[in-house]
Amino acid sequence: MTKIAVLDDWQLVARTSADWSPLIARADVRFFESPFANEDDAARRLAEFDIVLVTRERTPFPPSLVARLPRLRMFGLTGARAGLIDVAGMISRGVTVCYTGGGPSGSSTAELALGLMLAAARRIPAGDVAVRGGRFQQGTEAGTLLDGKTIGLIGLGRIGTRMAAYCRALDMRVMAWSQNLTAEMATSAGALRVAKDELLSNADVVSLHLVLSQRTRAILGSAELARMKHGAILINTARASLVDEAALVEAVQSGRITAALDVFYQEPLPINHPFTHAANVILTPHLGYGVIEVYREYYQHSVENALAFLDGKPIRVLQSAGH
């Protein structure tokens, strides 16, 4: 019987997000609900599987791991982009790689960015801890008003445009920059197109909404973070590698800025990471797309993809790493 591994169900939503019964009737389906310890652990536990269905940006599949999965015939990823997965290598090995729709992940990620901005500005996580600890307001800091402040959006695509609308509703001034952004495109989204340095120097909040590529990797380094206002908030719900990690650690440890982060170089984030000990860092566990509505589309499409592959008529097939 074909063996299928459903990975990365860290929030325990896979079983209830789709009807798996047609697939379970035809294959041995196993759900993995916690991260692998390392690549060796993943290779050992996945070696027997013919089909692997993953959730994006969780378990990495570099070439070294792909080479250790001799039975792999189909690989299903959620969404169509996979920075941690050697899609090209799989295709070259004859593995069928399928993708899913993304559901309302643009809205869910923009909403989380908004939530992180509010949480950072009003010190909401620290307030929650204080109330639970019996201190109420004692030991808490007063927050800052967002009305009238300036947000700088680095990236003004689908998610950045939604974030711009949310911020305009708060009566914030919206500035934006990306390499391809024109003044007309910014104006249509209700933003002012400015140079990157001007954005960093003037924004009270900076929020990242770029696709990770070779030219956007580490687009914020030590020099860029140093240009930010003292006390400014940096929000990253996009990709960790857009920001140089060592530079960001230094910036928050020095107290110059506050960071609100949903994405990390290593996920799960190690418990002893400097971010976990910094009071001016707010952390969420990569929840940008993690809403029920998105998971339903991810998993229903994953089931459909696997069934179609078993029927010999695969659907939603990636022809190359790019599309």
XYZ file of C-alpha atoms in Angstrom:
323
model
C 0.000 0.000 0.000
C 1.194 3.524 -0.798
C 2.509 5.319 2.263
C 1.726 8.995 2.726
C 3.291 11.307 5.329
C 1.426 14.478 6.298
C 4.030 16.681 7.934
C 4.156 19.850 9.985
C 0.750 19.634 11.658
C 2.108 21.610 14.590
C -1.242 23.257 15.350
C -3.166 19.961 15.131
C -5.538 21.189 12.422
C -4.879 18.845 9.477
C -7.376 16.122 10.344
C -10.286 18.540 10.833
C -9.476 20.843 7.904
C -10.300 18.355 5.138
C -12.034 15.040 4.466
C -9.154 12.551 4.456
C -11.358 9.442 4.249
C -11.038 8.886 0.451
C -7.263 9.004 0.786
C -7.140 6.858 3.931
C -9.198 4.235 2.068
C -6.471 3.921 -0.562
C -3.233 4.560 1.316
C -1.488 4.341 4.669
C -1.705 7.978 5.827
C 0.324 9.100 8.848
C 0.280 12.548 10.451
C 3.399 14.113 11.962
C 2.491 16.646 14.643
C 5.893 17.816 15.885
C 9.123 19.001 14.246
C 11.921 16.601 13.392
C 14.966 16.820 15.649
C 17.290 17.340 12.682
C 17.844 16.259 9.083
C 18.997 12.776 10.078
C 15.791 12.290 12.060
C 13.708 13.436 9.071
C 15.587 11.139 6.666
C 15.177 8.120 8.934
C 11.471 8.634 9.606
C 10.500 9.550 6.045
C 12.541 6.936 4.154
C 9.571 4.556 3.791
C 7.095 7.074 2.338
C 6.044 7.371 -1.301
C 4.178 10.672 -0.898
C 5.050 13.533 1.429
C 2.611 16.394 2.032
C 4.082 19.391 3.834
C 3.068 22.786 5.160
C 5.129 25.607 3.735
C 8.077 27.145 5.591
C 8.245 24.488 8.290
C 10.365 21.380 7.623
C 13.319 22.191 5.296
C 13.956 19.832 2.376
C 17.453 20.710 1.120
C 19.144 18.605 -1.584
C 20.919 16.546 1.071
C 17.604 15.372 2.529
C 15.902 14.824 -0.839
C 18.765 12.509 -1.826
C 18.006 10.330 1.213
C 14.360 9.671 0.310
C 14.614 6.894 -2.298
C 10.909 6.000 -2.321
C 9.620 9.536 -2.790
C 7.378 9.778 -5.870
C 5.159 12.747 -5.084
C 5.768 15.830 -2.952
C 2.933 18.206 -2.073
C 3.550 21.688 -0.755
C 1.048 24.280 0.416
C 1.039 27.408 -1.697
C 3.325 27.636 -4.701
C 6.497 29.166 -3.203
C 8.879 27.133 -1.078
C 12.127 28.782 -0.070
C 13.136 25.883 2.188
C 12.444 23.106 -0.328
C 14.650 21.864 -3.167
C 11.832 21.809 -5.698
C 14.193 21.833 -8.690
C 16.135 18.879 -7.320
C 12.965 16.871 -6.779
C 11.714 17.570 -10.294
C 15.076 16.562 -11.747
C 14.797 13.253 -9.868
C 11.388 12.579 -11.414
C 9.379 13.438 -8.313
C 5.972 14.978 -9.069
C 5.730 18.234 -7.107
C 2.244 19.627 -6.544
C 1.089 22.892 -5.030
C -2.138 24.162 -3.475
C -4.049 27.407 -3.476
C -3.148 29.884 -0.771
C -6.618 30.669 0.510
C -6.999 34.078 2.171
C -3.383 34.026 3.393
C -2.805 37.597 2.221
C -5.526 38.869 4.524
C -4.477 36.651 7.413
C -0.841 37.805 7.208
C -1.766 41.478 6.938
C -4.110 41.125 9.909
C -1.314 39.573 11.950
C 1.039 42.432 11.006
C -1.616 44.861 12.221
C -1.977 42.884 15.443
C 1.770 42.874 16.042
C 1.925 46.632 15.462
C -0.819 47.264 18.018
C 0.723 44.791 20.463
C 4.113 46.505 20.238
C 2.805 50.071 20.396
C 0.546 49.442 23.398
C 2.776 46.858 25.176
C -0.089 44.368 25.147
C 1.915 41.163 25.843
C 3.612 42.734 28.883
C 0.243 43.966 30.139
C -1.208 40.464 29.887
C 1.711 39.063 31.913
C 1.315 41.808 34.540
C -2.403 41.134 35.073
C -1.848 37.372 35.322
C 0.958 37.994 37.813
C -1.190 40.099 40.113
C 0.657 43.361 39.349
C -2.025 44.943 37.138
C -0.420 48.199 35.891
C 2.575 48.073 38.221
C 5.797 47.510 36.314
C 4.202 48.123 32.916
C 5.206 50.832 30.450
C 2.852 53.356 28.910
C 2.395 52.720 25.223
C 2.392 55.109 22.300
C -0.406 56.367 20.057
C -0.452 55.246 16.418
C -2.897 57.911 15.225
C -0.833 60.546 13.408
C 2.330 58.429 13.317
C 4.129 57.250 10.183
C 4.375 53.681 8.958
C 6.937 52.691 6.363
C 5.996 49.688 4.261
C 8.887 47.881 2.602
C 6.967 46.079 -0.116
C 3.568 47.186 -1.342
C 2.159 44.112 -3.027
C -0.948 42.176 -2.061
C -0.179 42.056 1.682
C 1.502 45.452 1.927
C -1.475 47.109 0.236
C -3.824 45.594 2.803
C -1.575 46.783 5.615
C -1.601 50.276 4.085
C -5.413 50.307 4.207
C -5.443 49.192 7.850
C -2.972 51.928 8.774
C -4.903 54.621 6.942
C -7.947 53.594 9.017
C -5.828 54.440 12.079
C -5.050 57.855 10.545
C -1.411 56.971 10.113
C 0.744 58.494 7.374
C 1.765 55.717 4.973
C 5.112 55.675 3.173
C 6.333 52.824 1.005
C 9.406 51.608 -0.845
C 10.535 48.634 -2.883
C 12.885 48.249 -5.827
C 10.045 48.045 -8.345
C 7.542 50.410 -6.731
C 6.541 53.461 -8.747
C 5.016 56.664 -7.401
C 1.786 55.864 -9.246
C 1.544 52.373 -7.743
C 2.113 53.790 -4.262
C -0.496 56.505 -4.750
C -3.087 53.938 -5.867
C -2.547 52.121 -2.564
C -2.843 55.315 -0.544
C 0.887 55.570 0.154
C 3.725 57.962 -0.632
C 6.659 56.433 -2.511
C 9.940 57.486 -0.886
C 13.566 56.333 -0.948
C 14.481 53.497 1.413
C 16.752 55.671 3.566
C 14.047 58.330 3.905
C 11.523 55.694 4.931
C 13.801 54.228 7.590
C 14.707 57.651 8.996
C 11.143 58.934 9.263
C 8.928 55.940 10.027
C 7.697 55.246 13.543
C 6.832 51.720 12.384
C 8.555 49.739 9.609
C 6.757 46.659 8.278
C 8.267 44.178 5.818
C 6.167 42.736 2.992
C 8.679 41.526 0.392
C 9.173 38.182 -1.319
C 12.559 36.726 -0.374
C 15.007 36.635 -3.302
C 18.709 37.112 -3.847
C 18.278 40.864 -4.140
C 16.025 41.207 -1.079
C 17.980 38.903 1.245
C 19.356 40.959 4.180
C 17.837 44.095 2.677
C 17.939 45.460 6.210
C 21.396 45.187 7.753
C 23.296 47.093 10.428
C 23.393 50.341 8.461
C 19.691 50.273 7.663
C 18.619 49.409 11.212
C 20.845 52.220 12.528
C 18.874 54.701 10.408
C 15.618 53.840 12.153
C 14.271 56.212 14.766
C 15.128 55.445 18.375
C 12.094 53.590 19.744
C 10.726 52.672 16.306
C 8.952 49.350 15.763
C 10.096 46.800 13.166
C 7.486 44.235 12.088
C 8.401 41.133 10.086
C 5.672 38.740 8.993
C 7.356 38.044 5.636
C 10.674 36.174 5.784
C 13.346 36.242 8.482
C 16.182 36.456 5.966
C 15.033 39.882 4.800
C 16.819 41.168 7.908
C 20.371 40.373 8.969
C 19.794 38.421 12.176
C 22.961 39.459 14.008
C 22.268 43.115 13.253
C 18.690 42.797 14.521
C 19.822 41.076 17.718
C 22.245 43.933 18.368
C 19.587 46.566 17.618
C 17.063 45.152 20.075
C 19.612 44.318 22.765
C 20.836 47.913 22.651
C 17.265 49.112 23.182
C 17.254 51.229 20.009
C 14.171 49.606 18.464
C 11.341 47.233 19.257
C 10.843 44.189 17.032
C 7.617 42.253 16.455
C 8.483 39.026 14.679
C 6.507 36.121 13.220
C 9.349 34.581 11.185
C 12.795 33.316 12.166
C 15.997 31.944 10.654
C 15.420 28.683 12.530
C 11.913 27.416 13.195
C 10.948 26.434 15.799
C 12.925 29.260 17.414
C 15.409 27.785 19.922
C 14.370 28.470 23.509
C 17.734 30.058 24.305
C 17.742 32.426 21.318
C 18.524 36.066 22.242
C 15.087 37.151 21.016
C 13.408 35.065 23.725
C 15.199 37.048 26.441
C 14.617 40.549 25.043
C 11.751 42.473 26.621
C 11.441 44.717 23.559
C 10.763 41.813 21.180
C 7.275 40.402 20.587
C 7.213 36.876 19.189
C 4.558 34.815 17.423
C 5.226 31.291 16.049
C 4.864 31.907 12.281
C 1.112 32.439 12.428
C 0.841 34.657 9.344
C -1.108 32.115 7.300
C -2.183 30.071 10.323
C -5.958 30.545 10.263
C -8.643 27.909 9.779
C -9.778 29.340 6.438
C -6.291 28.998 4.944
C -5.701 25.536 6.384
C -8.965 24.285 4.861
C -7.793 25.174 1.371
C -4.264 23.890 1.994
C -5.385 20.479 3.186
C -8.374 19.960 0.899
C -6.167 20.678 -2.111
C -3.475 18.399 -0.665
C -5.969 15.527 -0.467
C -7.160 16.211 -4.027
C -3.570 16.332 -5.298
C -2.651 13.008 -3.692
C -5.796 11.288 -4.997
C -5.169 12.579 -8.515
C -1.579 11.314 -8.354
C -2.776 7.865 -7.263
C -5.172 7.914 -10.232
C -2.253 8.604 -12.560
C -3.615 12.053 -13.466
C -1.703 14.520 -11.266
C -3.062 18.039 -10.893
C -1.565 21.374 -9.771
C 1.878 20.222 -10.867
C 4.889 22.528 -10.666
C 6.859 22.332 -13.907
C 9.875 24.153 -12.464
C 11.044 25.695 -9.201
C 9.650 29.048 -10.296
C 6.115 27.983 -11.224
